Amino acid sequence: MSSSTPPRPDTLGDLERLLATLEQGEGAVRLGKRSRRVLSAMVTAPQQAAVSSISELAERLGVSPSTLSRLAQRLGFDGFAGLQAVFRRHVTEGKSFYSDQVSRLLDSDGDDDALARLARLGRQESANIGDTVAGIDGEAFTEAARLLVEAKRVRVHGMRQFASLASFLAYGLGMLRTDAAPLDAVRHGVADALAQLEAGDVLVVASCFPYTPSVLATAEVAARQGIRVIALTDSRGSPLARVAHHAFPVPDHSLFFSNSMCAFMLLAEGLLCEAANRLGDEGLAALRRREQLIGELNESL
């Protein structure tokens, strides 16, 4: 009998085929039930496996970092970095994130009716919301709300679908205090908008995989200028989290064909509520002034 080492899986397809043979009780590699579960979860969400740190991914999967290291070694890699490289190659060289999401939607229980798919999406979003709240650092959350209230200027930045989140957060904060707005509200360009900010001002940024390069660059430049960056992103291993003063990871796994926004919106609402709570009577007065002005404008129409 040959004692040769089995070939190392170098593509996501190799890992999928390996899992299939293991489920059939075959294959040259032997993995325990927990290791198979972990590998299956990584294959199911390759973008998270690609961008998460080993400690973050271990926490998400409910195992220790050493479990991931041992799994990688059993598969023929020197360590976790080698296994993670398979997923990174897939998300950078393979199909696009969005077409992967659509394929997952079309492949999932195709016989379900529309209401069943909506119910399943609701369960997934509920799980995302629960995981978001459970993963928040209370001190960081309180400090972030304080910055939103006390900073001289606050700007919010997001592109693509996160532009709507940025607009919502800036609008809500603008109801409570002055000088809070989208970063490039007048469309003069991000560089010009950043030039209006000073050290100690706050920039809230939002993006997740596949990260918008211009948003990453904006956050990096802002941080170098002493602007305090608050990041709403998908993981603690996100490139936004690495430059942020405070970062809040938001799981976004669902059948939706793009990045799920439900948990992001909850986090934005939570930050606004905490900001309103800290402002107290001052925030209430701002809301009343706004209502008065709206009333006067309506009477003039």
PDB file of C-alpha atoms in Angstrom:
ATOM      1  CA  MET A   1       0.000   0.000   0.000  1.00  0.00           C
ATOM      2  CA  SER A   2       1.334   3.420  -0.927  1.00  0.00           C
ATOM      3  CA  SER A   3       2.214   5.729   1.952  1.00  0.00           C
ATOM      4  CA  SER A   4       2.465   8.827  -0.257  1.00  0.00           C
ATOM      5  CA  THR A   5       1.075  12.066   1.094  1.00  0.00           C
ATOM      6  CA  PRO A   6      -2.318  12.967  -0.420  1.00  0.00           C
ATOM      7  CA  PRO A   7      -2.316  16.005  -2.725  1.00  0.00           C
ATOM      8  CA  ARG A   8      -2.893  19.300  -0.976  1.00  0.00           C
ATOM      9  CA  PRO A   9      -6.155  21.070  -1.922  1.00  0.00           C
ATOM     10  CA  ASP A  10      -5.157  24.268  -3.720  1.00  0.00           C
ATOM     11  CA  THR A  11      -8.540  25.558  -4.882  1.00  0.00           C
ATOM     12  CA  LEU A  12     -11.978  25.983  -3.381  1.00  0.00           C
ATOM     13  CA  GLY A  13     -13.170  23.268  -5.748  1.00  0.00           C
ATOM     14  CA  ASP A  14     -10.553  20.910  -4.297  1.00  0.00           C
ATOM     15  CA  LEU A  15     -11.882  21.612  -0.792  1.00  0.00           C
ATOM     16  CA  GLU A  16     -15.486  21.052  -1.897  1.00  0.00           C
ATOM     17  CA  ARG A  17     -14.563  17.703  -3.473  1.00  0.00           C
ATOM     18  CA  LEU A  18     -12.615  16.740  -0.359  1.00  0.00           C
ATOM     19  CA  LEU A  19     -15.627  17.458   1.830  1.00  0.00           C
ATOM     20  CA  ALA A  20     -17.825  15.360  -0.451  1.00  0.00           C
ATOM     21  CA  THR A  21     -15.507  12.360  -0.208  1.00  0.00           C
ATOM     22  CA  LEU A  22     -15.216  12.733   3.567  1.00  0.00           C
ATOM     23  CA  GLU A  23     -19.003  12.712   3.915  1.00  0.00           C
ATOM     24  CA  GLN A  24     -19.006   9.444   2.010  1.00  0.00           C
ATOM     25  CA  GLY A  25     -16.432   7.997   4.384  1.00  0.00           C
ATOM     26  CA  GLU A  26     -13.712   8.043   1.757  1.00  0.00           C
ATOM     27  CA  GLY A  27     -10.642  10.112   1.046  1.00  0.00           C
ATOM     28  CA  ALA A  28      -7.005   9.912   2.071  1.00  0.00           C
ATOM     29  CA  VAL A  29      -7.335  12.751   4.617  1.00  0.00           C
ATOM     30  CA  ARG A  30      -9.012  11.925   7.919  1.00  0.00           C
ATOM     31  CA  LEU A  31     -10.856  14.712   9.717  1.00  0.00           C
ATOM     32  CA  GLY A  32     -13.009  14.525  12.821  1.00  0.00           C
ATOM     33  CA  LYS A  33     -16.618  15.673  12.888  1.00  0.00           C
ATOM     34  CA  ARG A  34     -15.758  19.105  14.302  1.00  0.00           C
ATOM     35  CA  SER A  35     -12.997  19.689  11.757  1.00  0.00           C
ATOM     36  CA  ARG A  36     -15.367  18.762   8.931  1.00  0.00           C
ATOM     37  CA  ARG A  37     -17.955  21.178  10.299  1.00  0.00           C
ATOM     38  CA  VAL A  38     -15.389  23.978  10.468  1.00  0.00           C
ATOM     39  CA  LEU A  39     -14.112  23.296   6.953  1.00  0.00           C
ATOM     40  CA  SER A  40     -17.666  23.154   5.622  1.00  0.00           C
ATOM     41  CA  ALA A  41     -18.462  26.541   7.196  1.00  0.00           C
ATOM     42  CA  MET A  42     -15.355  28.072   5.628  1.00  0.00           C
ATOM     43  CA  VAL A  43     -16.195  26.685   2.200  1.00  0.00           C
ATOM     44  CA  THR A  44     -19.773  27.948   2.487  1.00  0.00           C
ATOM     45  CA  ALA A  45     -18.607  31.514   3.271  1.00  0.00           C
ATOM     46  CA  PRO A  46     -15.250  31.839   1.449  1.00  0.00           C
ATOM     47  CA  GLN A  47     -15.175  35.632   1.612  1.00  0.00           C
ATOM     48  CA  GLN A  48     -15.231  35.542   5.431  1.00  0.00           C
ATOM     49  CA  ALA A  49     -12.518  32.881   5.499  1.00  0.00           C
ATOM     50  CA  ALA A  50     -10.466  35.075   3.180  1.00  0.00           C
ATOM     51  CA  VAL A  51     -10.544  38.312   5.187  1.00  0.00           C
ATOM     52  CA  SER A  52     -10.915  37.256   8.838  1.00  0.00           C
ATOM     53  CA  SER A  53      -7.988  36.886  11.206  1.00  0.00           C
ATOM     54  CA  ILE A  54      -7.472  33.419  12.663  1.00  0.00           C
ATOM     55  CA  SER A  55      -8.746  34.520  16.085  1.00  0.00           C
ATOM     56  CA  GLU A  56     -11.818  36.210  14.641  1.00  0.00           C
ATOM     57  CA  LEU A  57     -12.688  33.256  12.407  1.00  0.00           C
ATOM     58  CA  ALA A  58     -12.203  30.854  15.319  1.00  0.00           C
ATOM     59  CA  GLU A  59     -14.571  32.934  17.454  1.00  0.00           C
ATOM     60  CA  ARG A  60     -17.150  33.042  14.667  1.00  0.00           C
ATOM     61  CA  LEU A  61     -16.987  29.261  14.252  1.00  0.00           C
ATOM     62  CA  GLY A  62     -16.953  28.488  17.970  1.00  0.00           C
ATOM     63  CA  VAL A  63     -13.532  26.838  18.065  1.00  0.00           C
ATOM     64  CA  SER A  64     -10.043  27.767  19.223  1.00  0.00           C
ATOM     65  CA  PRO A  65      -7.418  29.226  16.860  1.00  0.00           C
ATOM     66  CA  SER A  66      -5.335  26.088  17.393  1.00  0.00           C
ATOM     67  CA  THR A  67      -8.175  24.047  15.876  1.00  0.00           C
ATOM     68  CA  LEU A  68      -7.852  26.050  12.666  1.00  0.00           C
ATOM     69  CA  SER A  69      -4.076  25.633  12.693  1.00  0.00           C
ATOM     70  CA  ARG A  70      -4.368  21.871  13.124  1.00  0.00           C
ATOM     71  CA  LEU A  71      -6.986  21.669  10.371  1.00  0.00           C
ATOM     72  CA  ALA A  72      -4.660  23.469   7.986  1.00  0.00           C
ATOM     73  CA  GLN A  73      -1.803  21.125   8.857  1.00  0.00           C
ATOM     74  CA  ARG A  74      -3.973  18.031   8.366  1.00  0.00           C
ATOM     75  CA  LEU A  75      -4.781  19.334   4.884  1.00  0.00           C
ATOM     76  CA  GLY A  76      -1.083  19.640   4.045  1.00  0.00           C
ATOM     77  CA  PHE A  77      -0.391  23.319   4.762  1.00  0.00           C
ATOM     78  CA  ASP A  78       2.345  24.641   7.037  1.00  0.00           C
ATOM     79  CA  GLY A  79      -0.207  26.704   8.951  1.00  0.00           C
ATOM     80  CA  PHE A  80      -3.470  28.599   8.754  1.00  0.00           C
ATOM     81  CA  ALA A  81      -2.053  31.236   6.379  1.00  0.00           C
ATOM     82  CA  GLY A  82      -1.606  28.599   3.690  1.00  0.00           C
ATOM     83  CA  LEU A  83      -5.193  27.403   3.979  1.00  0.00           C
ATOM     84  CA  GLN A  84      -6.488  30.978   4.037  1.00  0.00           C
ATOM     85  CA  ALA A  85      -4.575  31.709   0.831  1.00  0.00           C
ATOM     86  CA  VAL A  86      -6.855  29.246  -0.984  1.00  0.00           C
ATOM     87  CA  PHE A  87      -9.881  31.335  -0.048  1.00  0.00           C
ATOM     88  CA  ARG A  88      -8.137  34.611  -0.842  1.00  0.00           C
ATOM     89  CA  ARG A  89      -7.246  33.380  -4.325  1.00  0.00           C
ATOM     90  CA  HIS A  90     -10.837  32.334  -4.841  1.00  0.00           C
ATOM     91  CA  VAL A  91     -12.361  35.687  -3.936  1.00  0.00           C
ATOM     92  CA  THR A  92      -9.800  37.690  -5.912  1.00  0.00           C
ATOM     93  CA  GLU A  93      -9.467  35.465  -8.991  1.00  0.00           C
ATOM     94  CA  GLY A  94     -12.699  33.510  -9.137  1.00  0.00           C
ATOM     95  CA  LYS A  95     -16.287  34.589  -9.769  1.00  0.00           C
ATOM     96  CA  SER A  96     -17.369  37.946  -8.454  1.00  0.00           C
ATOM     97  CA  PHE A  97     -18.889  38.261  -5.004  1.00  0.00           C
ATOM     98  CA  TYR A  98     -22.261  39.284  -6.405  1.00  0.00           C
ATOM     99  CA  SER A  99     -22.582  36.439  -8.889  1.00  0.00           C
ATOM    100  CA  ASP A 100     -21.614  34.034  -6.098  1.00  0.00           C
ATOM    101  CA  GLN A 101     -24.412  35.459  -3.969  1.00  0.00           C
ATOM    102  CA  VAL A 102     -26.959  35.106  -6.780  1.00  0.00           C
ATOM    103  CA  SER A 103     -25.837  31.535  -7.443  1.00  0.00           C
ATOM    104  CA  ARG A 104     -26.279  30.705  -3.768  1.00  0.00           C
ATOM    105  CA  LEU A 105     -29.789  32.177  -3.848  1.00  0.00           C
ATOM    106  CA  LEU A 106     -30.756  30.230  -6.970  1.00  0.00           C
ATOM    107  CA  ASP A 107     -29.249  26.986  -5.681  1.00  0.00           C
ATOM    108  CA  SER A 108     -30.963  27.093  -2.277  1.00  0.00           C
ATOM    109  CA  ASP A 109     -34.059  24.930  -2.063  1.00  0.00           C
ATOM    110  CA  GLY A 110     -35.391  25.860  -5.472  1.00  0.00           C
ATOM    111  CA  ASP A 111     -38.750  24.223  -4.795  1.00  0.00           C
ATOM    112  CA  ASP A 112     -39.601  26.656  -1.956  1.00  0.00           C
ATOM    113  CA  ASP A 113     -42.267  29.224  -2.642  1.00  0.00           C
ATOM    114  CA  ALA A 114     -41.718  32.967  -2.286  1.00  0.00           C
ATOM    115  CA  LEU A 115     -43.076  33.165   1.254  1.00  0.00           C
ATOM    116  CA  ALA A 116     -40.821  30.317   2.411  1.00  0.00           C
ATOM    117  CA  ARG A 117     -37.786  32.112   0.984  1.00  0.00           C
ATOM    118  CA  LEU A 118     -38.864  35.329   2.715  1.00  0.00           C
ATOM    119  CA  ALA A 119     -39.225  33.476   6.026  1.00  0.00           C
ATOM    120  CA  ARG A 120     -35.770  31.926   5.637  1.00  0.00           C
ATOM    121  CA  LEU A 121     -34.292  35.340   4.823  1.00  0.00           C
ATOM    122  CA  GLY A 122     -35.969  36.730   7.937  1.00  0.00           C
ATOM    123  CA  ARG A 123     -34.409  34.021  10.116  1.00  0.00           C
ATOM    124  CA  GLN A 124     -30.986  34.734   8.652  1.00  0.00           C
ATOM    125  CA  GLU A 125     -31.326  38.468   9.227  1.00  0.00           C
ATOM    126  CA  SER A 126     -32.487  37.867  12.790  1.00  0.00           C
ATOM    127  CA  ALA A 127     -29.346  35.810  13.353  1.00  0.00           C
ATOM    128  CA  ASN A 128     -27.191  38.595  11.877  1.00  0.00           C
ATOM    129  CA  ILE A 129     -28.803  41.123  14.204  1.00  0.00           C
ATOM    130  CA  GLY A 130     -28.372  38.887  17.236  1.00  0.00           C
ATOM    131  CA  ASP A 131     -24.718  38.219  16.437  1.00  0.00           C
ATOM    132  CA  THR A 132     -24.086  41.935  15.897  1.00  0.00           C
ATOM    133  CA  VAL A 133     -25.491  42.919  19.277  1.00  0.00           C
ATOM    134  CA  ALA A 134     -23.734  40.038  21.041  1.00  0.00           C
ATOM    135  CA  GLY A 135     -20.375  41.018  19.529  1.00  0.00           C
ATOM    136  CA  ILE A 136     -20.434  44.719  20.407  1.00  0.00           C
ATOM    137  CA  ASP A 137     -17.925  46.034  22.927  1.00  0.00           C
ATOM    138  CA  GLY A 138     -20.086  48.110  25.281  1.00  0.00           C
ATOM    139  CA  GLU A 139     -17.328  50.549  26.188  1.00  0.00           C
ATOM    140  CA  ALA A 140     -16.439  51.129  22.538  1.00  0.00           C
ATOM    141  CA  PHE A 141     -20.109  51.636  21.659  1.00  0.00           C
ATOM    142  CA  THR A 142     -20.564  54.222  24.411  1.00  0.00           C
ATOM    143  CA  GLU A 143     -17.347  55.992  23.445  1.00  0.00           C
ATOM    144  CA  ALA A 144     -18.356  56.066  19.768  1.00  0.00           C
ATOM    145  CA  ALA A 145     -21.688  57.675  20.675  1.00  0.00           C
ATOM    146  CA  ARG A 146     -19.836  60.223  22.800  1.00  0.00           C
ATOM    147  CA  LEU A 147     -17.618  61.113  19.842  1.00  0.00           C
ATOM    148  CA  LEU A 148     -20.665  61.550  17.615  1.00  0.00           C
ATOM    149  CA  VAL A 149     -22.065  64.019  20.130  1.00  0.00           C
ATOM    150  CA  GLU A 150     -18.957  65.927  21.208  1.00  0.00           C
ATOM    151  CA  ALA A 151     -16.808  66.147  18.061  1.00  0.00           C
ATOM    152  CA  LYS A 152     -16.776  69.584  16.424  1.00  0.00           C
ATOM    153  CA  ARG A 153     -17.579  68.066  13.035  1.00  0.00           C
ATOM    154  CA  VAL A 154     -18.918  64.630  12.053  1.00  0.00           C
ATOM    155  CA  ARG A 155     -18.944  63.286   8.508  1.00  0.00           C
ATOM    156  CA  VAL A 156     -20.288  59.953   7.270  1.00  0.00           C
ATOM    157  CA  HIS A 157     -19.021  58.132   4.177  1.00  0.00           C
ATOM    158  CA  GLY A 158     -20.156  55.081   2.241  1.00  0.00           C
ATOM    159  CA  MET A 159     -20.389  54.128  -1.412  1.00  0.00           C
ATOM    160  CA  ARG A 160     -22.745  51.980  -3.462  1.00  0.00           C
ATOM    161  CA  GLN A 161     -25.429  50.507  -1.241  1.00  0.00           C
ATOM    162  CA  PHE A 162     -23.670  51.888   1.833  1.00  0.00           C
ATOM    163  CA  ALA A 163     -24.347  55.383   0.501  1.00  0.00           C
ATOM    164  CA  SER A 164     -27.916  54.931   1.732  1.00  0.00           C
ATOM    165  CA  LEU A 165     -26.669  53.936   5.190  1.00  0.00           C
ATOM    166  CA  ALA A 166     -24.332  56.952   5.284  1.00  0.00           C
ATOM    167  CA  SER A 167     -27.173  59.250   4.246  1.00  0.00           C
ATOM    168  CA  PHE A 168     -29.467  57.799   6.918  1.00  0.00           C
ATOM    169  CA  LEU A 169     -26.878  58.106   9.686  1.00  0.00           C
ATOM    170  CA  ALA A 170     -25.927  61.667   8.706  1.00  0.00           C
ATOM    171  CA  TYR A 171     -29.584  62.687   8.468  1.00  0.00           C
ATOM    172  CA  GLY A 172     -30.414  61.236  11.881  1.00  0.00           C
ATOM    173  CA  LEU A 173     -27.399  62.819  13.536  1.00  0.00           C
ATOM    174  CA  GLY A 174     -28.197  66.133  11.861  1.00  0.00           C
ATOM    175  CA  MET A 175     -31.578  66.083  13.585  1.00  0.00           C
ATOM    176  CA  LEU A 176     -29.779  66.136  16.936  1.00  0.00           C
ATOM    177  CA  ARG A 177     -26.744  68.387  16.430  1.00  0.00           C
ATOM    178  CA  THR A 178     -25.101  70.822  14.017  1.00  0.00           C
ATOM    179  CA  ASP A 179     -22.250  70.164  11.576  1.00  0.00           C
ATOM    180  CA  ALA A 180     -23.060  66.505  10.872  1.00  0.00           C
ATOM    181  CA  ALA A 181     -23.364  65.543   7.201  1.00  0.00           C
ATOM    182  CA  PRO A 182     -22.350  63.115   4.462  1.00  0.00           C
ATOM    183  CA  LEU A 183     -18.648  63.541   3.730  1.00  0.00           C
ATOM    184  CA  ASP A 184     -19.028  64.864   0.194  1.00  0.00           C
ATOM    185  CA  ALA A 185     -22.505  66.377   0.448  1.00  0.00           C
ATOM    186  CA  VAL A 186     -21.821  69.117  -2.106  1.00  0.00           C
ATOM    187  CA  ARG A 187     -20.071  66.770  -4.592  1.00  0.00           C
ATOM    188  CA  HIS A 188     -16.782  68.660  -4.705  1.00  0.00           C
ATOM    189  CA  GLY A 189     -14.794  65.468  -4.180  1.00  0.00           C
ATOM    190  CA  VAL A 190     -13.656  63.451  -1.178  1.00  0.00           C
ATOM    191  CA  ALA A 191     -10.214  65.108  -1.039  1.00  0.00           C
ATOM    192  CA  ASP A 192     -11.792  68.552  -0.770  1.00  0.00           C
ATOM    193  CA  ALA A 193     -14.236  67.278   1.862  1.00  0.00           C
ATOM    194  CA  LEU A 194     -11.439  65.770   3.975  1.00  0.00           C
ATOM    195  CA  ALA A 195      -9.513  69.033   3.741  1.00  0.00           C
ATOM    196  CA  GLN A 196     -12.380  70.727   5.611  1.00  0.00           C
ATOM    197  CA  LEU A 197     -11.856  68.443   8.615  1.00  0.00           C
ATOM    198  CA  GLU A 198      -9.283  68.755  11.405  1.00  0.00           C
ATOM    199  CA  ALA A 199      -7.645  66.416  13.880  1.00  0.00           C
ATOM    200  CA  GLY A 200     -10.224  65.389  16.460  1.00  0.00           C
ATOM    201  CA  ASP A 201     -13.147  65.522  14.040  1.00  0.00           C
ATOM    202  CA  VAL A 202     -14.986  62.259  13.377  1.00  0.00           C
ATOM    203  CA  LEU A 203     -15.460  60.291  10.165  1.00  0.00           C
ATOM    204  CA  VAL A 204     -17.874  57.347  10.163  1.00  0.00           C
ATOM    205  CA  VAL A 205     -17.189  54.919   7.302  1.00  0.00           C
ATOM    206  CA  ALA A 206     -19.155  51.864   6.207  1.00  0.00           C
ATOM    207  CA  SER A 207     -18.154  49.076   3.852  1.00  0.00           C
ATOM    208  CA  CYS A 208     -17.799  45.306   3.783  1.00  0.00           C
ATOM    209  CA  PHE A 209     -16.494  42.607   1.469  1.00  0.00           C
ATOM    210  CA  PRO A 210     -15.858  43.238  -1.377  1.00  0.00           C
ATOM    211  CA  TYR A 211     -14.577  46.490   0.083  1.00  0.00           C
ATOM    212  CA  THR A 212     -14.855  49.663  -2.017  1.00  0.00           C
ATOM    213  CA  PRO A 213     -11.230  50.789  -2.568  1.00  0.00           C
ATOM    214  CA  SER A 214     -12.064  54.514  -2.438  1.00  0.00           C
ATOM    215  CA  VAL A 215     -13.729  54.101   0.971  1.00  0.00           C
ATOM    216  CA  LEU A 216     -10.666  52.274   2.308  1.00  0.00           C
ATOM    217  CA  ALA A 217      -8.361  54.981   0.970  1.00  0.00           C
ATOM    218  CA  THR A 218     -10.539  57.713   2.476  1.00  0.00           C
ATOM    219  CA  ALA A 219     -10.442  56.065   5.913  1.00  0.00           C
ATOM    220  CA  GLU A 220      -6.659  55.580   5.737  1.00  0.00           C
ATOM    221  CA  VAL A 221      -6.003  59.202   4.782  1.00  0.00           C
ATOM    222  CA  ALA A 222      -8.394  60.461   7.462  1.00  0.00           C
ATOM    223  CA  ALA A 223      -6.718  58.390  10.165  1.00  0.00           C
ATOM    224  CA  ARG A 224      -3.285  59.709   9.161  1.00  0.00           C
ATOM    225  CA  GLN A 225      -4.623  63.255   9.545  1.00  0.00           C
ATOM    226  CA  GLY A 226      -5.709  62.614  13.124  1.00  0.00           C
ATOM    227  CA  ILE A 227      -9.397  62.359  12.264  1.00  0.00           C
ATOM    228  CA  ARG A 228     -11.060  59.747  14.472  1.00  0.00           C
ATOM    229  CA  VAL A 229     -12.515  57.008  12.303  1.00  0.00           C
ATOM    230  CA  ILE A 230     -15.522  54.907  13.348  1.00  0.00           C
ATOM    231  CA  ALA A 231     -15.957  51.881  11.074  1.00  0.00           C
ATOM    232  CA  LEU A 232     -19.114  49.876  10.475  1.00  0.00           C
ATOM    233  CA  THR A 233     -17.822  46.810   8.664  1.00  0.00           C
ATOM    234  CA  ASP A 234     -18.133  43.031   8.426  1.00  0.00           C
ATOM    235  CA  SER A 235     -15.295  41.745  10.591  1.00  0.00           C
ATOM    236  CA  ARG A 236     -12.505  42.730  12.949  1.00  0.00           C
ATOM    237  CA  GLY A 237     -10.123  41.593  10.213  1.00  0.00           C
ATOM    238  CA  SER A 238     -11.580  44.130   7.776  1.00  0.00           C
ATOM    239  CA  PRO A 239      -9.089  46.644   6.342  1.00  0.00           C
ATOM    240  CA  LEU A 240     -11.380  49.377   7.682  1.00  0.00           C
ATOM    241  CA  ALA A 241     -11.115  47.983  11.200  1.00  0.00           C
ATOM    242  CA  ARG A 242      -7.322  48.195  11.043  1.00  0.00           C
ATOM    243  CA  VAL A 243      -7.326  51.989  10.706  1.00  0.00           C
ATOM    244  CA  ALA A 244     -10.391  52.777  12.825  1.00  0.00           C
ATOM    245  CA  HIS A 245     -10.472  54.334  16.291  1.00  0.00           C
ATOM    246  CA  HIS A 246     -13.536  52.151  16.923  1.00  0.00           C
ATOM    247  CA  ALA A 247     -14.750  49.327  14.664  1.00  0.00           C
ATOM    248  CA  PHE A 248     -18.022  47.436  14.920  1.00  0.00           C
ATOM    249  CA  PRO A 249     -18.225  44.092  13.077  1.00  0.00           C
ATOM    250  CA  VAL A 250     -21.593  43.291  11.505  1.00  0.00           C
ATOM    251  CA  PRO A 251     -22.313  39.762  10.180  1.00  0.00           C
ATOM    252  CA  ASP A 252     -24.065  39.914   6.811  1.00  0.00           C
ATOM    253  CA  HIS A 253     -24.732  36.301   5.800  1.00  0.00           C
ATOM    254  CA  SER A 254     -28.055  35.819   4.038  1.00  0.00           C
ATOM    255  CA  LEU A 255     -29.741  34.827   0.794  1.00  0.00           C
ATOM    256  CA  PHE A 256     -29.760  38.465  -0.339  1.00  0.00           C
ATOM    257  CA  PHE A 257     -27.808  38.804  -3.599  1.00  0.00           C
ATOM    258  CA  SER A 258     -25.630  41.603  -2.207  1.00  0.00           C
ATOM    259  CA  ASN A 259     -24.413  42.579   1.254  1.00  0.00           C
ATOM    260  CA  SER A 260     -27.193  42.305   3.826  1.00  0.00           C
ATOM    261  CA  MET A 261     -28.023  45.689   5.354  1.00  0.00           C
ATOM    262  CA  CYS A 262     -30.487  44.863   8.158  1.00  0.00           C
ATOM    263  CA  ALA A 263     -27.948  44.524  10.973  1.00  0.00           C
ATOM    264  CA  PHE A 264     -26.027  47.566   9.706  1.00  0.00           C
ATOM    265  CA  MET A 265     -29.206  49.636   9.937  1.00  0.00           C
ATOM    266  CA  LEU A 266     -29.841  48.410  13.464  1.00  0.00           C
ATOM    267  CA  LEU A 267     -26.323  49.424  14.506  1.00  0.00           C
ATOM    268  CA  ALA A 268     -26.804  52.862  12.930  1.00  0.00           C
ATOM    269  CA  GLU A 269     -30.121  53.307  14.756  1.00  0.00           C
ATOM    270  CA  GLY A 270     -28.504  52.172  17.999  1.00  0.00           C
ATOM    271  CA  LEU A 271     -25.704  54.725  17.688  1.00  0.00           C
ATOM    272  CA  LEU A 272     -28.245  57.467  16.968  1.00  0.00           C
ATOM    273  CA  CYS A 273     -30.378  56.488  19.955  1.00  0.00           C
ATOM    274  CA  GLU A 274     -27.346  56.510  22.232  1.00  0.00           C
ATOM    275  CA  ALA A 275     -26.299  59.898  20.852  1.00  0.00           C
ATOM    276  CA  ALA A 276     -29.806  61.266  21.538  1.00  0.00           C
ATOM    277  CA  ASN A 277     -29.669  59.834  25.046  1.00  0.00           C
ATOM    278  CA  ARG A 278     -26.341  61.541  25.739  1.00  0.00           C
ATOM    279  CA  LEU A 279     -27.597  64.870  24.391  1.00  0.00           C
ATOM    280  CA  GLY A 280     -30.679  64.751  26.612  1.00  0.00           C
ATOM    281  CA  ASP A 281     -32.509  68.078  26.744  1.00  0.00           C
ATOM    282  CA  GLU A 282     -30.169  69.585  24.163  1.00  0.00           C
ATOM    283  CA  GLY A 283     -31.119  66.903  21.637  1.00  0.00           C
ATOM    284  CA  LEU A 284     -34.803  67.288  22.471  1.00  0.00           C
ATOM    285  CA  ALA A 285     -34.561  71.026  21.906  1.00  0.00           C
ATOM    286  CA  ALA A 286     -32.935  70.443  18.513  1.00  0.00           C
ATOM    287  CA  LEU A 287     -35.768  68.138  17.490  1.00  0.00           C
ATOM    288  CA  ARG A 288     -38.364  70.710  18.592  1.00  0.00           C
ATOM    289  CA  ARG A 289     -36.634  73.476  16.624  1.00  0.00           C
ATOM    290  CA  ARG A 290     -36.691  71.232  13.582  1.00  0.00           C
ATOM    291  CA  GLU A 291     -40.392  70.499  14.003  1.00  0.00           C
ATOM    292  CA  GLN A 292     -41.114  74.229  14.366  1.00  0.00           C
ATOM    293  CA  LEU A 293     -39.228  75.072  11.169  1.00  0.00           C
ATOM    294  CA  ILE A 294     -41.004  72.307   9.264  1.00  0.00           C
ATOM    295  CA  GLY A 295     -44.320  73.648  10.483  1.00  0.00           C
ATOM    296  CA  GLU A 296     -43.473  77.181   9.376  1.00  0.00           C
ATOM    297  CA  LEU A 297     -42.360  75.991   5.969  1.00  0.00           C
ATOM    298  CA  ASN A 298     -45.519  73.956   5.481  1.00  0.00           C
ATOM    299  CA  GLU A 299     -47.621  76.999   6.331  1.00  0.00           C
ATOM    300  CA  SER A 300     -45.745  79.015   3.703  1.00  0.00           C
ATOM    301  CA  LEU A 301     -46.431  76.530   0.909  1.00  0.00           C
TER     302      LEU A 301
END
